[in-house]
Tab-separated table of C-alpha atoms in Angstrom:
chain	number	residue	atom	x	y	z
D	1363	MET	CA	34.088	-14.343	-18.995
D	1364	GLN	CA	33.550	-18.073	-18.996
D	1365	TRP	CA	36.709	-20.159	-18.876
D	1366	THR	CA	34.991	-23.506	-19.282
D	1367	TRP	CA	36.073	-23.777	-22.921
D	1368	PHE	CA	39.668	-23.472	-21.805
D	1369	HIS	CA	39.420	-26.296	-19.335
D	1370	LYS	CA	37.428	-28.370	-21.760
D	1371	PHE	CA	40.289	-28.029	-24.243
D	1372	ALA	CA	42.685	-29.160	-21.554
D	1373	SER	CA	40.836	-32.414	-21.054
D	1374	PRO	CA	42.571	-35.318	-22.809
D	1375	LYS	CA	39.287	-37.124	-23.368
D	1376	TRP	CA	37.698	-34.164	-25.122
D	1377	PHE	CA	40.843	-33.671	-27.222
D	1378	TYR	CA	40.855	-37.324	-28.212
D	1379	GLN	CA	37.224	-37.256	-29.278
D	1380	ILE	CA	37.348	-33.966	-31.191
D	1381	THR	CA	40.552	-34.833	-33.071
D	1382	GLY	CA	39.049	-38.190	-33.967
D	1383	LYS	CA	36.303	-36.309	-35.794
D	1384	ILE	CA	38.595	-33.732	-37.446
D	1385	LEU	CA	41.445	-36.036	-38.472
D	1386	PRO	CA	39.957	-37.883	-41.479
D	1387	PHE	CA	38.885	-34.626	-43.102
D	1388	LEU	CA	42.206	-32.941	-42.333
D	1389	ALA	CA	44.257	-35.874	-43.568
D	1390	TRP	CA	42.491	-35.930	-46.956
D	1391	LEU	CA	42.835	-32.175	-47.317
D	1392	THR	CA	46.569	-32.450	-46.558
D	1393	PHE	CA	46.953	-35.260	-49.068
D	1394	PHE	CA	45.249	-33.328	-51.877
D	1395	LEU	CA	47.138	-30.104	-51.155
D	1396	LEU	CA	50.482	-31.892	-51.132
D	1397	VAL	CA	49.703	-33.781	-54.343
D	1398	ILE	CA	48.481	-30.632	-56.123
D	1399	GLY	CA	51.454	-28.611	-54.871
D	1400	LEU	CA	53.991	-31.256	-55.860
D	1401	VAL	CA	52.500	-31.829	-59.324
D	1402	LEU	CA	52.319	-28.101	-60.044
D	1403	GLY	CA	55.738	-27.400	-58.546
D	1404	LEU	CA	57.657	-30.306	-60.023
D	1405	GLY	CA	55.791	-30.612	-63.310
D	1406	TYR	CA	54.348	-27.291	-64.376
D	1407	ALA	CA	56.325	-24.469	-62.763
D	1408	PRO	CA	58.838	-22.949	-65.209
D	1409	ALA	CA	62.495	-23.780	-64.690
D	1410	ASP	CA	64.615	-21.139	-63.013
D	1411	ALA	CA	66.699	-18.936	-65.317
D	1412	LYS	CA	69.944	-19.489	-63.385
D	1413	GLN	CA	69.522	-22.731	-61.465
D	1414	GLY	CA	67.493	-24.726	-63.972
D	1415	ASN	CA	65.470	-27.533	-62.470
D	1416	SER	CA	67.448	-27.853	-59.257
D	1417	PHE	CA	65.517	-24.943	-57.756
D	1418	ARG	CA	62.430	-27.186	-57.541
D	1419	ILE	CA	63.682	-28.557	-54.240
D	1420	ILE	CA	62.403	-25.371	-52.592
D	1421	TYR	CA	58.925	-26.914	-52.731
D	1422	ILE	CA	60.099	-29.278	-50.003
D	1423	HIS	CA	62.939	-27.250	-48.512
D	1424	VAL	CA	61.169	-23.971	-47.718
D	1425	PRO	CA	58.000	-25.449	-46.169
D	1426	SER	CA	59.936	-27.860	-43.960
D	1427	ASN	CA	62.191	-25.087	-42.722
D	1428	PHE	CA	59.093	-22.969	-41.979
D	1429	LEU	CA	57.663	-25.792	-39.922
D	1430	ALA	CA	60.977	-26.507	-38.193
D	1431	LEU	CA	61.062	-22.974	-36.808
D	1432	ALA	CA	57.321	-22.629	-36.170
D	1433	GLY	CA	57.349	-26.046	-34.501
D	1434	TYR	CA	59.975	-24.923	-32.016
D	1435	PHE	CA	57.871	-21.940	-30.988
D	1436	LEU	CA	54.776	-24.135	-30.757
D	1437	MET	CA	56.729	-26.517	-28.546
D	1438	ALA	CA	57.954	-23.727	-26.275
D	1439	ILE	CA	54.511	-22.105	-26.021
D	1440	ALA	CA	52.903	-25.462	-25.221
D	1441	GLY	CA	55.553	-25.977	-22.537
D	1442	ALA	CA	54.876	-22.528	-21.072
D	1443	ILE	CA	51.111	-23.183	-21.029
D	1444	GLY	CA	51.770	-26.449	-19.254
D	1445	LEU	CA	53.968	-24.778	-16.642
D	1446	ILE	CA	51.696	-21.794	-16.020
D	1447	TRP	CA	48.272	-23.451	-15.956
D	1448	ARG	CA	49.541	-26.935	-15.020
D	1449	ILE	CA	47.848	-28.581	-17.985
D	1450	LYS	CA	49.186	-32.046	-18.646
D	1451	LEU	CA	47.836	-32.087	-22.198
D	1452	ALA	CA	50.047	-29.090	-23.050
D	1453	PHE	CA	53.097	-30.994	-21.805
D	1454	TRP	CA	52.181	-33.929	-24.010
D	1455	VAL	CA	51.852	-31.645	-27.021
D	1456	MET	CA	55.308	-30.281	-26.219
D	1457	LYS	CA	56.757	-33.753	-25.794
D	1458	CYS	CA	55.312	-34.952	-29.116
D	1459	ALA	CA	56.380	-31.801	-30.970
D	1460	ALA	CA	60.094	-32.442	-30.313
D	1461	PRO	CA	60.676	-35.543	-32.498
D	1462	ILE	CA	58.419	-34.138	-35.242
D	1463	GLY	CA	60.436	-30.927	-35.211
D	1464	ILE	CA	63.675	-32.917	-35.433
D	1465	VAL	CA	62.405	-34.666	-38.573
D	1466	PHE	CA	61.309	-31.419	-40.251
D	1467	THR	CA	64.644	-29.752	-39.412
D	1468	LEU	CA	66.539	-32.748	-40.788
D	1469	VAL	CA	64.489	-32.692	-44.000
D	1470	GLY	CA	65.221	-28.970	-44.339
D	1471	LEU	CA	68.957	-29.501	-43.812
D	1472	LEU	CA	69.176	-32.498	-46.158
D	1473	THR	CA	67.260	-30.848	-48.995
D	1474	GLY	CA	69.372	-27.739	-48.507
D	1475	SER	CA	72.616	-29.661	-48.872
D	1476	LEU	CA	71.284	-31.626	-51.856
D	1477	TRP	CA	70.489	-28.304	-53.491
D	1478	GLY	CA	73.890	-26.907	-52.508
D	1479	LYS	CA	75.831	-29.586	-54.386
D	1480	PRO	CA	74.840	-28.529	-57.946
D	1481	THR	CA	74.489	-24.851	-57.011
D	1482	TRP	CA	77.502	-24.146	-54.822
D	1483	GLY	CA	79.578	-27.206	-55.595
D	1484	SER	CA	79.579	-28.625	-52.075
D	1485	PHE	CA	77.088	-30.350	-49.830
D	1486	TRP	CA	77.621	-28.041	-46.901
D	1487	VAL	CA	78.543	-24.389	-46.775
D	1488	TRP	CA	78.864	-22.585	-43.451
D	1489	ASP	CA	76.391	-19.886	-44.330
D	1490	ALA	CA	74.266	-18.068	-41.777
D	1491	ARG	CA	70.939	-19.763	-42.481
D	1492	GLY	CA	72.258	-23.298	-42.709
D	1493	THR	CA	74.235	-22.886	-39.512
D	1494	SER	CA	71.229	-21.454	-37.689
D	1495	MET	CA	69.121	-24.422	-38.742
D	1496	LEU	CA	71.856	-26.784	-37.570
D	1497	ILE	CA	71.840	-25.135	-34.140
D	1498	LEU	CA	68.031	-25.308	-34.112
D	1499	LEU	CA	68.415	-29.058	-34.648
D	1500	PHE	CA	70.760	-29.223	-31.641
D	1501	LEU	CA	68.229	-27.288	-29.525
D	1502	TYR	CA	65.505	-29.760	-30.530
D	1503	VAL	CA	67.725	-32.722	-29.690
D	1504	GLY	CA	68.425	-31.205	-26.262
D	1505	VAL	CA	64.728	-30.801	-25.466
D	1506	TYR	CA	64.007	-34.298	-26.770
D	1507	SER	CA	66.686	-36.071	-24.796
D	1508	LEU	CA	66.223	-34.077	-21.577
D	1509	GLY	CA	62.535	-35.002	-21.464
D	1510	ARG	CA	63.370	-38.687	-21.719
D	1511	SER	CA	66.156	-38.911	-19.159
D	1512	PHE	CA	64.116	-38.651	-15.954
D	1513	HIS	CA	62.635	-41.512	-13.991
D	1514	SER	CA	59.318	-39.731	-13.581
D	1515	ALA	CA	57.841	-38.600	-16.877
D	1516	ASN	CA	56.255	-35.556	-15.216
D	1517	SER	CA	59.502	-33.987	-14.009
D	1518	GLY	CA	61.113	-34.731	-17.376
D	1519	GLU	CA	58.339	-32.783	-19.070
D	1520	LYS	CA	58.745	-29.834	-16.734
D	1521	ALA	CA	62.507	-29.738	-17.264
D	1522	SER	CA	62.259	-29.870	-21.029
D	1523	ALA	CA	59.529	-27.192	-20.972
D	1524	PHE	CA	61.966	-24.891	-19.169
D	1525	LEU	CA	64.710	-25.750	-21.627
D	1526	ALA	CA	62.411	-25.021	-24.577
D	1527	ILE	CA	61.574	-21.608	-23.116
D	1528	VAL	CA	65.244	-20.797	-22.456
D	1529	GLY	CA	65.986	-21.845	-26.026
D	1530	THR	CA	63.274	-19.530	-27.354
D	1531	VAL	CA	64.820	-16.575	-25.562
D	1532	ASN	CA	68.136	-17.547	-27.126
D	1533	ILE	CA	66.969	-18.102	-30.702
D	1534	PRO	CA	67.068	-14.418	-31.763
D	1535	ILE	CA	70.490	-13.958	-30.122
D	1536	ILE	CA	71.842	-17.114	-31.750
D	1537	TYR	CA	70.447	-16.143	-35.133
D	1538	LYS	CA	71.895	-12.618	-34.943
D	1539	SER	CA	75.292	-13.815	-33.758
D	1540	VAL	CA	75.535	-16.450	-36.492
D	1541	ASP	CA	74.532	-13.836	-39.034
D	1542	TRP	CA	77.239	-11.536	-37.734
D	1543	TRP	CA	79.787	-14.371	-37.694
D	1544	PHE	CA	78.953	-15.160	-41.303
D	1545	THR	CA	79.487	-11.581	-42.493
D	1546	LEU	CA	82.815	-11.604	-40.649
D	1547	HIS	CA	84.054	-14.780	-42.345
D	1548	GLN	CA	82.291	-14.358	-45.663
D	1549	ARG	CA	83.888	-15.937	-48.705
D	1550	ALA	CA	83.666	-13.949	-51.913
D	1551	THR	CA	82.889	-16.984	-54.084
D	1552	ILE	CA	79.455	-17.637	-52.615
D	1553	LYS	CA	76.701	-15.286	-53.527
D	1554	PHE	CA	73.090	-15.494	-52.543
D	1555	THR	CA	71.248	-14.780	-55.727
D	1556	SER	CA	67.622	-14.702	-54.766
D	1557	ALA	CA	65.257	-13.047	-57.153
D	1558	PRO	CA	63.408	-10.185	-55.471
D	1559	SER	CA	60.077	-11.464	-56.724
D	1560	MET	CA	59.100	-14.915	-57.879
D	1561	HIS	CA	57.098	-15.643	-60.979
D	1562	PRO	CA	53.479	-16.395	-59.958
D	1563	ASP	CA	53.662	-19.812	-61.621
D	1564	MET	CA	56.535	-20.645	-59.296
D	1565	PHE	CA	55.032	-18.948	-56.268
D	1566	TYR	CA	51.531	-20.453	-56.077
D	1567	PRO	CA	52.735	-24.075	-55.889
D	1568	LEU	CA	55.064	-22.974	-53.090
D	1569	LEU	CA	52.163	-21.354	-51.259
D	1570	ILE	CA	50.099	-24.534	-51.636
D	1571	MET	CA	53.001	-26.603	-50.346
D	1572	ILE	CA	53.460	-24.335	-47.320
D	1573	VAL	CA	49.773	-24.633	-46.384
D	1574	GLY	CA	49.967	-28.368	-47.044
D	1575	PHE	CA	53.009	-28.744	-44.794
D	1576	TYR	CA	51.296	-26.811	-41.995
D	1577	LEU	CA	48.350	-29.188	-42.231
D	1578	LEU	CA	50.692	-32.178	-42.406
D	1579	TYR	CA	52.365	-30.978	-39.218
D	1580	ALA	CA	48.966	-30.619	-37.531
D	1581	VAL	CA	47.918	-34.120	-38.610
D	1582	VAL	CA	51.159	-35.755	-37.455
D	1583	LEU	CA	51.109	-33.865	-34.161
D	1584	MET	CA	47.499	-34.838	-33.492
D	1585	LEU	CA	48.253	-38.499	-34.201
D	1586	ALA	CA	51.268	-38.417	-31.880
D	1587	VAL	CA	49.347	-36.661	-29.080
D	1588	ARG	CA	46.461	-39.125	-29.431
D	1589	ALA	CA	48.882	-42.023	-29.017
D	1590	GLU	CA	50.461	-40.302	-26.014
D	1591	ILE	CA	47.019	-39.735	-24.466
D	1592	LEU	CA	46.169	-43.420	-24.763
D	1593	VAL	CA	49.438	-44.408	-23.097
D	1594	ARG	CA	49.302	-41.880	-20.269
D	1595	GLU	CA	45.577	-42.187	-19.560
D	1596	ARG	CA	45.614	-45.960	-19.784
D	1597	LYS	CA	44.302	-46.324	-16.238
D	1598	THR	CA	41.189	-44.230	-16.781
D	1599	ASN	CA	37.845	-45.789	-17.504
D	1600	TRP	CA	37.217	-44.122	-20.835
D	1601	VAL	CA	40.459	-45.408	-22.342
D	1602	ARG	CA	39.778	-48.915	-21.028
D	1603	THR	CA	36.324	-49.055	-22.533
D	1604	LEU	CA	37.670	-47.555	-25.764
D	1605	VAL	CA	40.465	-50.096	-26.115
D	1606	LEU	CA	38.475	-53.133	-24.995
D	1607	LYS	CA	35.520	-52.220	-27.179
J	1069	MET	CA	65.669	-3.589	6.867
J	1070	ILE	CA	64.427	-6.008	4.225
J	1071	PHE	CA	67.035	-4.713	1.822
J	1072	ALA	CA	69.757	-5.328	4.371
J	1073	THR	CA	68.686	-8.952	4.841
J	1074	LYS	CA	68.680	-9.550	1.120
J	1075	GLU	CA	72.126	-8.128	0.678
J	1076	ASN	CA	73.346	-10.424	3.405
J	1077	LEU	CA	71.837	-13.375	1.589
J	1078	PHE	CA	74.040	-12.781	-1.434
J	1079	ILE	CA	77.159	-12.202	0.662
J	1080	SER	CA	76.502	-15.121	2.994
J	1081	TYR	CA	75.971	-17.634	0.203
J	1082	LEU	CA	79.036	-16.288	-1.596
J	1083	LYS	CA	81.154	-16.657	1.533
J	1084	ARG	CA	79.803	-20.102	2.386
J	1085	ASP	CA	80.465	-21.529	-1.064
J	1086	LEU	CA	83.901	-19.953	-1.293
J	1087	VAL	CA	84.873	-21.427	2.047
J	1088	VAL	CA	83.542	-24.837	1.035
J	1089	SER	CA	85.457	-24.836	-2.232
J	1090	PHE	CA	88.733	-23.564	-0.789
J	1091	ARG	CA	88.702	-26.118	2.033
J	1092	GLY	CA	88.335	-28.956	-0.451
J	1093	LYS	CA	91.445	-27.845	-2.292
J	1094	SER	CA	92.019	-30.506	-4.893
J	1095	ALA	CA	88.450	-30.645	-6.216
J	1096	SER	CA	88.318	-26.935	-6.942
J	1097	LEU	CA	91.610	-27.097	-8.847
J	1098	ASN	CA	90.561	-29.973	-11.090
J	1099	PRO	CA	88.879	-27.873	-13.831
J	1100	LEU	CA	91.964	-25.687	-14.054
J	1101	ILE	CA	94.328	-28.655	-14.315
J	1102	PHE	CA	92.091	-30.241	-16.956
J	1103	PHE	CA	92.177	-26.999	-18.927
J	1104	VAL	CA	95.955	-26.681	-18.762
J	1105	MET	CA	96.554	-30.302	-19.719
J	1106	ILE	CA	94.163	-30.382	-22.636
J	1107	VAL	CA	95.414	-27.107	-24.114
J	1108	LEU	CA	99.027	-28.266	-23.841
J	1109	LEU	CA	98.144	-31.554	-25.520
J	1110	MET	CA	96.969	-29.650	-28.593
J	1111	PRO	CA	100.404	-29.011	-30.136
J	1112	LEU	CA	101.055	-32.754	-29.922
J	1113	SER	CA	98.101	-33.470	-32.183
J	1114	LEU	CA	98.398	-30.438	-34.447
J	1115	GLY	CA	102.182	-30.454	-34.814
J	1116	SER	CA	104.532	-27.842	-33.488
J	1117	TYR	CA	104.529	-25.814	-36.690
J	1118	SER	CA	104.117	-22.449	-35.050
J	1119	LEU	CA	102.330	-20.497	-37.784
J	1120	ALA	CA	99.482	-22.997	-38.005
J	1121	LEU	CA	99.235	-23.115	-34.214
J	1122	GLN	CA	99.191	-19.340	-33.984
J	1123	LYS	CA	96.184	-19.230	-36.242
J	1124	VAL	CA	94.062	-21.715	-34.311
J	1125	ALA	CA	95.342	-20.949	-30.795
J	1126	PRO	CA	92.539	-18.514	-29.781
J	1127	GLY	CA	89.885	-20.950	-30.969
J	1128	ILE	CA	91.522	-23.829	-29.094
J	1129	ILE	CA	91.768	-21.879	-25.865
J	1130	TRP	CA	88.159	-20.697	-26.097
J	1131	ILE	CA	86.753	-24.160	-26.821
J	1132	MET	CA	88.801	-25.783	-24.065
J	1133	ALA	CA	87.788	-23.089	-21.566
J	1134	LEU	CA	84.176	-23.754	-22.561
J	1135	LEU	CA	84.551	-27.474	-21.906
J	1136	SER	CA	86.301	-26.978	-18.564
J	1137	VAL	CA	83.661	-24.544	-17.307
J	1138	LEU	CA	80.831	-26.712	-18.623
J	1139	LEU	CA	82.183	-29.773	-16.829
J	1140	SER	CA	82.548	-27.949	-13.518
J	1141	ALA	CA	79.361	-25.861	-13.687
J	1142	GLY	CA	77.342	-29.007	-14.304
J	1143	SER	CA	77.868	-30.123	-10.738
J	1144	ILE	CA	77.298	-26.745	-9.064
J	1145	PHE	CA	74.144	-27.888	-7.241
J	1146	ASP	CA	75.049	-31.558	-6.792
J	1147	GLU	CA	76.575	-31.402	-3.328
J	1148	ASP	CA	73.734	-29.256	-1.979
J	1149	TYR	CA	71.190	-31.549	-3.589
J	1150	ASN	CA	72.734	-34.653	-2.066
J	1151	ASP	CA	73.043	-33.324	1.493
J	1152	GLY	CA	69.607	-31.668	1.429
J	1153	SER	CA	70.694	-28.065	1.869
J	1154	LEU	CA	69.386	-27.205	-1.609
J	1155	GLU	CA	65.911	-28.212	-0.473
J	1156	GLN	CA	66.273	-26.068	2.651
J	1157	MET	CA	67.267	-23.105	0.490
J	1158	ILE	CA	64.233	-23.573	-1.760
J	1159	ILE	CA	61.664	-23.816	1.042
J	1160	THR	CA	62.785	-20.578	2.703
J	1161	PRO	CA	60.377	-17.687	2.070
J	1162	ASN	CA	63.157	-15.555	0.544
J	1163	LEU	CA	63.460	-14.911	-3.152
J	1164	LEU	CA	65.980	-17.334	-4.572
J	1165	PHE	CA	67.548	-14.719	-6.834
J	1166	LEU	CA	70.312	-13.518	-4.511
J	1167	PRO	CA	71.292	-16.872	-2.983
J	1168	LEU	CA	71.586	-18.368	-6.464
J	1169	LEU	CA	73.585	-15.401	-7.713
J	1170	GLY	CA	75.869	-15.773	-4.694
J	1171	LYS	CA	76.405	-19.461	-5.380
J	1172	MET	CA	77.165	-18.830	-9.039
J	1173	THR	CA	79.539	-15.980	-8.221
J	1174	ALA	CA	81.409	-18.187	-5.764
J	1175	HIS	CA	81.612	-20.930	-8.359
J	1176	TRP	CA	82.906	-18.501	-10.950
J	1177	ILE	CA	85.573	-17.080	-8.587
J	1178	SER	CA	86.815	-20.460	-7.408
J	1179	LYS	CA	86.630	-22.527	-10.619
J	1180	SER	CA	86.202	-20.398	-13.755
J	1181	LEU	CA	88.244	-17.289	-13.022
J	1182	PRO	CA	91.493	-19.291	-12.548
J	1183	ILE	CA	90.946	-20.687	-16.049
J	1184	ALA	CA	90.579	-17.195	-17.514
J	1185	ILE	CA	93.680	-15.958	-15.701
J	1186	THR	CA	95.789	-18.965	-16.749
J	1187	ALA	CA	94.769	-18.724	-20.404
J	1188	PRO	CA	97.174	-15.893	-21.402
J	1189	PHE	CA	100.114	-17.865	-19.995
J	1190	LEU	CA	99.077	-20.888	-22.049
J	1191	GLY	CA	98.764	-18.499	-24.972
J	1192	LEU	CA	102.483	-17.812	-24.617
J	1193	PHE	CA	103.197	-21.534	-24.952
J	1194	LEU	CA	101.186	-22.117	-28.116
J	1195	PRO	CA	102.407	-19.369	-29.083
J	1196	MET	CA	100.017	-16.482	-29.540
J	1197	PRO	CA	101.186	-12.964	-30.393
J	1198	GLU	CA	101.793	-11.045	-27.189
J	1199	ASN	CA	99.421	-8.195	-27.983
J	1200	ALA	CA	96.566	-10.719	-28.292
J	1201	LEU	CA	96.908	-11.812	-24.677
J	1202	ILE	CA	95.034	-8.900	-23.089
J	1203	PRO	CA	91.968	-9.297	-25.383
J	1204	LEU	CA	92.063	-13.026	-24.627
J	1205	LEU	CA	92.100	-12.391	-20.884
J	1206	VAL	CA	89.355	-9.762	-20.891
J	1207	GLY	CA	87.187	-11.808	-23.229
J	1208	LEU	CA	87.621	-14.955	-21.157
J	1209	ILE	CA	86.830	-13.209	-17.864
J	1210	ILE	CA	83.428	-12.149	-19.224
J	1211	GLY	CA	83.032	-15.325	-21.290
J	1212	THR	CA	83.618	-17.739	-18.404
J	1213	ALA	CA	81.065	-15.780	-16.358
J	1214	CYS	CA	78.538	-16.292	-19.172
J	1215	PHE	CA	79.465	-19.989	-19.397
J	1216	THR	CA	78.921	-20.383	-15.654
J	1217	LEU	CA	75.564	-18.577	-15.682
J	1218	LEU	CA	74.206	-20.645	-18.594
J	1219	GLY	CA	75.785	-23.884	-17.398
J	1220	SER	CA	74.053	-23.466	-14.039
J	1221	ILE	CA	70.684	-23.482	-15.810
J	1222	GLY	CA	71.642	-26.823	-17.305
J	1223	ALA	CA	72.829	-28.028	-13.904
J	1224	ALA	CA	69.490	-27.047	-12.344
J	1225	LEU	CA	67.598	-28.913	-15.073
J	1226	THR	CA	69.627	-32.091	-14.708
J	1227	VAL	CA	70.060	-32.158	-10.920
J	1228	PRO	CA	67.955	-35.304	-10.312
J	1229	THR	CA	69.278	-37.278	-13.298
J	1230	LYS	CA	72.160	-39.742	-13.251
J	1231	ASP	CA	75.083	-39.840	-15.711
J	1232	LYS	CA	74.401	-36.264	-16.591
J	1233	SER	CA	77.673	-35.060	-18.115
J	1234	PHE	CA	76.744	-35.805	-21.725
J	1235	LEU	CA	73.140	-34.792	-21.269
J	1236	LEU	CA	74.287	-31.465	-19.839
J	1237	ALA	CA	76.614	-30.845	-22.777
J	1238	LEU	CA	73.831	-31.782	-25.165
J	1239	ILE	CA	71.352	-29.265	-23.798
J	1240	ILE	CA	73.748	-26.406	-23.058
J	1241	LEU	CA	76.202	-26.428	-25.994
J	1242	PRO	CA	73.728	-24.918	-28.521
J	1243	LEU	CA	73.087	-22.071	-26.080
J	1244	TYR	CA	76.825	-21.353	-25.919
J	1245	VAL	CA	76.974	-20.466	-29.619
J	1246	PRO	CA	76.691	-16.651	-29.321
J	1247	ILE	CA	79.255	-16.519	-26.499
J	1248	ILE	CA	81.818	-18.545	-28.419
J	1249	ILE	CA	81.263	-16.475	-31.568
J	1250	PHE	CA	81.659	-13.089	-29.914
J	1251	GLY	CA	84.383	-14.279	-27.556
J	1252	SER	CA	86.713	-15.656	-30.205
J	1253	SER	CA	85.914	-12.712	-32.487
J	1254	VAL	CA	87.496	-10.403	-29.921
J	1255	ILE	CA	90.896	-11.863	-30.824
J	1256	TYR	CA	90.277	-12.222	-34.552
J	1257	TYR	CA	89.143	-8.599	-34.648
J	1258	MET	CA	92.363	-7.553	-33.001
J	1259	ALA	CA	94.419	-9.708	-35.380
J	1260	ASP	CA	92.725	-8.023	-38.341
J	1261	GLY	CA	93.465	-4.595	-36.919
J	1262	MET	CA	89.817	-3.755	-36.179
J	1263	ASN	CA	88.438	-2.370	-32.961
J	1264	TRP	CA	88.037	-5.393	-30.679
J	1265	ARG	CA	85.844	-3.504	-28.259
J	1266	TYR	CA	82.782	-4.104	-30.504
J	1267	PRO	CA	82.573	-7.888	-30.040
J	1268	LEU	CA	83.566	-7.351	-26.420
J	1269	ALA	CA	80.593	-5.018	-25.991
J	1270	ALA	CA	78.309	-7.653	-27.527
J	1271	LEU	CA	79.726	-10.247	-25.144
J	1272	SER	CA	79.176	-7.926	-22.183
J	1273	SER	CA	75.569	-7.319	-23.179
J	1274	ILE	CA	74.978	-11.080	-23.258
J	1275	PHE	CA	76.486	-11.210	-19.777
J	1276	CYS	CA	74.105	-8.473	-18.573
J	1277	ILE	CA	71.087	-10.376	-19.932
J	1278	LEU	CA	72.263	-13.639	-18.372
J	1279	VAL	CA	73.018	-12.177	-14.961
J	1280	VAL	CA	69.351	-11.167	-14.686
J	1281	LEU	CA	67.672	-14.083	-16.448
J	1282	SER	CA	69.743	-17.019	-15.255
J	1283	PRO	CA	68.912	-16.790	-11.501
J	1284	LEU	CA	65.266	-16.182	-12.410
J	1285	ALA	CA	65.160	-19.260	-14.653
J	1286	ILE	CA	66.912	-21.431	-12.074
J	1287	SER	CA	64.603	-20.355	-9.238
J	1288	GLY	CA	61.625	-21.105	-11.505
J	1289	ILE	CA	63.013	-24.576	-12.199
J	1290	PHE	CA	63.613	-25.310	-8.517
J	1291	ARG	CA	60.274	-23.945	-7.318
J	1292	SER	CA	58.282	-25.878	-9.893
J	1293	SER	CA	60.111	-29.131	-9.206
J	1294	MET	CA	59.488	-28.715	-5.465
J	1295	ILE	CA	55.714	-28.525	-5.908
J	1296	GLU	CA	55.541	-32.130	-7.017
């Protein structure tokens, strides 16, 4: 088996060039998907029988929570690839994924609490899912700040890659324990009324938004990694000619 | 023969670190004194109304034990890093698993175990019901071991950084969530008349996972940082 493709992918120059070609197309696709999803979701989807119009926040809330969790695994896997095959590009992907993940987790938490106010009567309820997302935010912040507290950027990246992997091992345990804690301290007044199946008119906009958010994540991550490549490879010839051109 | 050498590695590192910590008496007592002081300051801020204190006492003791162990475990590798003996340990051809486990065990015996043993006596001061003291003790013995094992991972990650105390708390506190949940549940289970061995079993299983994974993770961290 030829492994040249693998090493080609690990080259920052190749990554910079190929993403430069993909990005415009991807950015427009993301834009259209998000616009279509938002218009359908906010304007045309029927109002929920119990929650009225406040349910429409799921078109932001659910996709950003998806990406918050998926982004953590992407970050940890990128860190593991960097550690195992010593690929600097993978470390940069990991480094750039941390702040993006923080933003998506924050958006998920904020939209959740905005939805909680009319639905549950308070901005924050210590339920299992909300608490798990809060701890996910803390894990992200740890990886982010550990990577930026070393004098040499390389050792900071290695340390935060290890932390991301340790966090990944812990995520199922944390999630299960929080779940268990919630059932122990459950209040009777709060009920999770989720319909077993959504109406298709509600569901398709959500699906479009989820795909759109995945693409948005990819676009933002590519932009961040491209910027990181330019900074870290600033002494190479190809970056010099590119910038001075 | 090889097995015998490895066993000696664990014992020798355990002995060495215990001797080091018991010779420097005051430093190894500091976490314990911190724990006692901060728990006994709690009634001053919460009021001496005993029913309210009784309700929050287990949570207070668990959180304060967490902080004391976190503060002390954060510096577990510092002395060895500064005098170079950590580097010597890493460049030996041996697996790092047993030396690291020996160091962590010594740290737990000298700094964390006293906290767990003192906790029931502090529980009498707060006051906690007397039949809750045994679950508190057993839970804290296993819990402080888990805190030490996880805190050492954080210590290994932050060894070369300066002003690390807050950074260490930042990266390790989210990982402490399951331990604090199961640990304090041991007492709340008992208070509610349920079988407190269930959360204790969950806590012990976390300990079993950590005792295997933590030395592996730390040796990976040290080996990869040495390559540079």
